[in-house]
CSV table of C-alpha atoms in Angstrom, one decimal:
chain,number,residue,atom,x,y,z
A,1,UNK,CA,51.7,61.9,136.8
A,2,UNK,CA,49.5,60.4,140.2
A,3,UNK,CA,49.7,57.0,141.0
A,4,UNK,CA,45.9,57.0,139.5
A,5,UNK,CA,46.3,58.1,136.0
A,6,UNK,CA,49.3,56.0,135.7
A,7,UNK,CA,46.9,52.9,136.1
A,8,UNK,CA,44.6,54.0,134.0
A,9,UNK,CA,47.7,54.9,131.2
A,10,UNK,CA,48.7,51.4,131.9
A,11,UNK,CA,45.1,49.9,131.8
A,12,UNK,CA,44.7,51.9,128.3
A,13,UNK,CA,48.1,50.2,127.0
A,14,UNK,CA,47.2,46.6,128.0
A,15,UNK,CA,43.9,46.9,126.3
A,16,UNK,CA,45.7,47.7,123.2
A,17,UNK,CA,48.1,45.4,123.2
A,18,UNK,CA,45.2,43.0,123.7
A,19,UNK,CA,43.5,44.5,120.2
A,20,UNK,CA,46.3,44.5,118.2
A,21,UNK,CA,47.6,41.0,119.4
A,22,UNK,CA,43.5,40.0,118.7
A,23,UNK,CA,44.4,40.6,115.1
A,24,UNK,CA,47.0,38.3,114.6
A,25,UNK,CA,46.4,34.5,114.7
A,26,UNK,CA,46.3,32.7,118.2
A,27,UNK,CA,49.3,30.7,119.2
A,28,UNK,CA,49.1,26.8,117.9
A,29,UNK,CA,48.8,25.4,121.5
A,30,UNK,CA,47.1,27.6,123.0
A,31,UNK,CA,43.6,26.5,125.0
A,32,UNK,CA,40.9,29.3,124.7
A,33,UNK,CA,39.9,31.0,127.5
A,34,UNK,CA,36.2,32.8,128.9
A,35,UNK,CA,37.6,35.6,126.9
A,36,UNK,CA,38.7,36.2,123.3
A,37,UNK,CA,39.9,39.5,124.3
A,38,UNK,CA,42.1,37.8,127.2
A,39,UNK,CA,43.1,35.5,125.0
A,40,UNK,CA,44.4,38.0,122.4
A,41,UNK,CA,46.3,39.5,125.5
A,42,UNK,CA,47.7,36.3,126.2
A,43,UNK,CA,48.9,36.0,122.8
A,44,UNK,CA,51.1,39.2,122.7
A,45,UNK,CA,52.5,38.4,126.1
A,46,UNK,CA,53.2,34.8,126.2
A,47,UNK,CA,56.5,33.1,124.5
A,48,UNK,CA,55.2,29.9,124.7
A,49,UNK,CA,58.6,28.8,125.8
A,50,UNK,CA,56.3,26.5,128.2
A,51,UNK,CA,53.9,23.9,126.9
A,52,UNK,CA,50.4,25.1,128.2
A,53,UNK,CA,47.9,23.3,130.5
A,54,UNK,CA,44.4,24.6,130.4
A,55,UNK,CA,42.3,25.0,133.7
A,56,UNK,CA,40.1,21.7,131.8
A,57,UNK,CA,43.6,19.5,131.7
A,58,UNK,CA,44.4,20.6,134.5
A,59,UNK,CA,41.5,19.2,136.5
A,60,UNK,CA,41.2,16.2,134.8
A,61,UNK,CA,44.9,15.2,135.2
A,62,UNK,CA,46.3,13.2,137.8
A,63,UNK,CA,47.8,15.5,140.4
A,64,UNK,CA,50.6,17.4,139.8
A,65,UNK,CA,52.7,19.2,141.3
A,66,UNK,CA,51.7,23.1,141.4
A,67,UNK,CA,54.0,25.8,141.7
A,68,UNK,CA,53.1,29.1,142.9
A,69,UNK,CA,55.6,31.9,140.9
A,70,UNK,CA,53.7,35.0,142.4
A,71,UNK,CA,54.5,37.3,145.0
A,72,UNK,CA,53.7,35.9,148.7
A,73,UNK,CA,51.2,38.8,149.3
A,74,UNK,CA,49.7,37.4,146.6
A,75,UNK,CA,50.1,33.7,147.7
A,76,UNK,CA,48.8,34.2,150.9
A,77,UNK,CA,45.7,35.7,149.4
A,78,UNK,CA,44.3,32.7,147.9
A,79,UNK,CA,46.3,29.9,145.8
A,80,UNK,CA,45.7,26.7,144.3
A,81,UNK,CA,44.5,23.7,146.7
A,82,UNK,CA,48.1,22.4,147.4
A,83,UNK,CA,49.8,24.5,145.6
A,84,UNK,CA,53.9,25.5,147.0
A,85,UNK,CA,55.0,28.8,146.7
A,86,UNK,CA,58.3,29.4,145.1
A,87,UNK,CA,57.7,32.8,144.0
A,88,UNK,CA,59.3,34.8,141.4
A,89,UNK,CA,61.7,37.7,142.5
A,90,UNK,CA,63.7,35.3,144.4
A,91,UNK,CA,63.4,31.9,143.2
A,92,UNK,CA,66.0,29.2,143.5
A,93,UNK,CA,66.0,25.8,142.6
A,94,UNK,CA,66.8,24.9,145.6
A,95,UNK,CA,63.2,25.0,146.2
A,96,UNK,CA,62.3,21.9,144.3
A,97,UNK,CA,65.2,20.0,144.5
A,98,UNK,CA,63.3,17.4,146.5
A,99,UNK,CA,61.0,17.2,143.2
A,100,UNK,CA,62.3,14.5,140.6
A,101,UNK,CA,63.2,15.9,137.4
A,102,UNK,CA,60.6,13.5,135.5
A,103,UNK,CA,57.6,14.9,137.8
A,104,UNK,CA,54.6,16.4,136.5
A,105,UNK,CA,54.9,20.1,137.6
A,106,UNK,CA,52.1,22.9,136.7
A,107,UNK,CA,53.5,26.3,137.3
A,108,UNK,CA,50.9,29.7,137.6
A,109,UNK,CA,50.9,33.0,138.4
A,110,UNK,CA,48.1,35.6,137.6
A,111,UNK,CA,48.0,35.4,133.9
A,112,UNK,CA,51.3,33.4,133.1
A,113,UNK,CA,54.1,35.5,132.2
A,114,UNK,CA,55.8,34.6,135.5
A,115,UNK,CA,55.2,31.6,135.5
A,116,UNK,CA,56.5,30.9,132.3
A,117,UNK,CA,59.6,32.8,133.1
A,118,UNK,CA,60.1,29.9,135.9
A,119,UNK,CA,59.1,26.5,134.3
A,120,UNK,CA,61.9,27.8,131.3
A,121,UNK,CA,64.1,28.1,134.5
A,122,UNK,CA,62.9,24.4,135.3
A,123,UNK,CA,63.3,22.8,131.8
A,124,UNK,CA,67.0,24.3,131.9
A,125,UNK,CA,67.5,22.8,135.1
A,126,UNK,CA,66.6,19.6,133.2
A,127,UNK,CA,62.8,19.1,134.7
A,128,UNK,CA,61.0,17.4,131.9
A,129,UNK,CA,57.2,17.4,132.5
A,130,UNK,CA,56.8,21.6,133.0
A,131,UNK,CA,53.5,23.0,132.4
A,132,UNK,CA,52.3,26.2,132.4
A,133,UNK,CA,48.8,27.3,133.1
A,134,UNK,CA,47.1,29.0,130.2
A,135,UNK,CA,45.6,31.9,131.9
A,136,UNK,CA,46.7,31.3,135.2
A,137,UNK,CA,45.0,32.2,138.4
A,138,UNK,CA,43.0,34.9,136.7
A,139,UNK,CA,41.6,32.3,134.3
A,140,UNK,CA,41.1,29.6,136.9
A,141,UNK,CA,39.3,31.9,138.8
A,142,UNK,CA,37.1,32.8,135.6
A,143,UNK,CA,36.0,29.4,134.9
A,144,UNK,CA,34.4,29.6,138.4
A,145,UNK,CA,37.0,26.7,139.9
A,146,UNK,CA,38.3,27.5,143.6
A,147,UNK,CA,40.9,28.9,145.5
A,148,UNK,CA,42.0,29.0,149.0
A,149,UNK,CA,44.0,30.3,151.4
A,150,UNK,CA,46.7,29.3,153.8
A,151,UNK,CA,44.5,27.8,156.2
A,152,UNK,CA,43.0,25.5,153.5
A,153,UNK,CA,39.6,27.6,153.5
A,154,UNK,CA,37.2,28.2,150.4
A,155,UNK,CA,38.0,31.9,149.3
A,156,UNK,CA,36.3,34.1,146.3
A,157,UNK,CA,39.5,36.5,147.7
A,158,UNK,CA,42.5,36.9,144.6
A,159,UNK,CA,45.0,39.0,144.6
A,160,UNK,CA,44.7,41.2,141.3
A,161,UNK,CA,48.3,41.9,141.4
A,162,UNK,CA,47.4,45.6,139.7
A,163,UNK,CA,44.3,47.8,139.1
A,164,UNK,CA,45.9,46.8,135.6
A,165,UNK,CA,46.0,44.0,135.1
A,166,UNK,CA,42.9,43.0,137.2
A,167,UNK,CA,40.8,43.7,134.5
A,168,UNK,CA,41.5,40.4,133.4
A,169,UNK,CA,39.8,38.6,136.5
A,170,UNK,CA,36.5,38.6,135.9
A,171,UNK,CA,35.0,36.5,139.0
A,172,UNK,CA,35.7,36.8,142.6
A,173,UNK,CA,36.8,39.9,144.6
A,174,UNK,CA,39.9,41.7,143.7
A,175,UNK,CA,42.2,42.1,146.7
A,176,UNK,CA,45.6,44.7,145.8
């Protein structure tokens, strides 16, 4: 099987999952998103283990402190304004030990499921204010707010972490 059909095989299955998860109800605290279709996908993926923030929360809220769970290819492709990388392979706690447990903390990745995987790993470790962003960058990025790179520079750049799963991101250009 090349490398190309694979994607598409893969493309073809997350689409699915998105239509069958689009006939079952959407999760109670779940925020909708610029797409019922993503937010089908959302639904079959997610645990909700991790109360949600929506992009809208999350820029009217005080700041919090944002966690970056993705890869730091990805990271260094565009991020969050202020965002700290803790990535996902190889996160520690040791990385926000500095942070008090009673912090506000957003965490995001490109859709979630990361993400949520780590702010579980920061409620067990006894953090109490976790959120994770519905949608993530992907959905950030689709609601047209911005993203920038390590320099602190205005970027439309994201890294679509697979031909995939970038179907999901809608705006900006899709950097693999």
């Amino acid at each position: 099987m090349t490398t190309s059909s694979f994607v598409l095989r893969l493309g073809s299955v997350l689409l699915l999952l998105g239509l069958v998860a689009a006939c079952q109800s959407r999760k109670a605290d779940a925020p909708p998103t610029t797409n019922k279709l993503y937010s089908a996908m959302l639904n079959g993926v997610l645990k909700e283990s991790v109360p949600f923030v929506s992009v809208a929360q999350l820029k009217s809220q005080p700041a919090p402190v944002l966690l970056d769970t993705r890869a730091p290819e990805e990271f260094s492709v565009s991020h969050l304004r202020g965002a700290k990388w803790v990535g996902y392979d190889k996160f520690s706690l040791a990385e926000v030990q500095d942070i008090p447990k009673n912090t506000p903390i957003v965490v995001y990745c490109s859709v979630g499921v990361r993400s949520e995987k780590i702010g579980a790993k920061l409620q067990a470790a006894g953090f109490t204010n976790v959120r994770n962003l519905y949608g993530g960058l992907f959905e950030w990025m689709n609601e047209g707010q911005p993203v920038f790179t390590a320099d602190n520079q205005p970027t439309d750049r994201v890294h679509a972490y697979s031909p995939a799963w970038g179907i999901w991101l809608q705006r900006g250009q899709k950097v693999y």
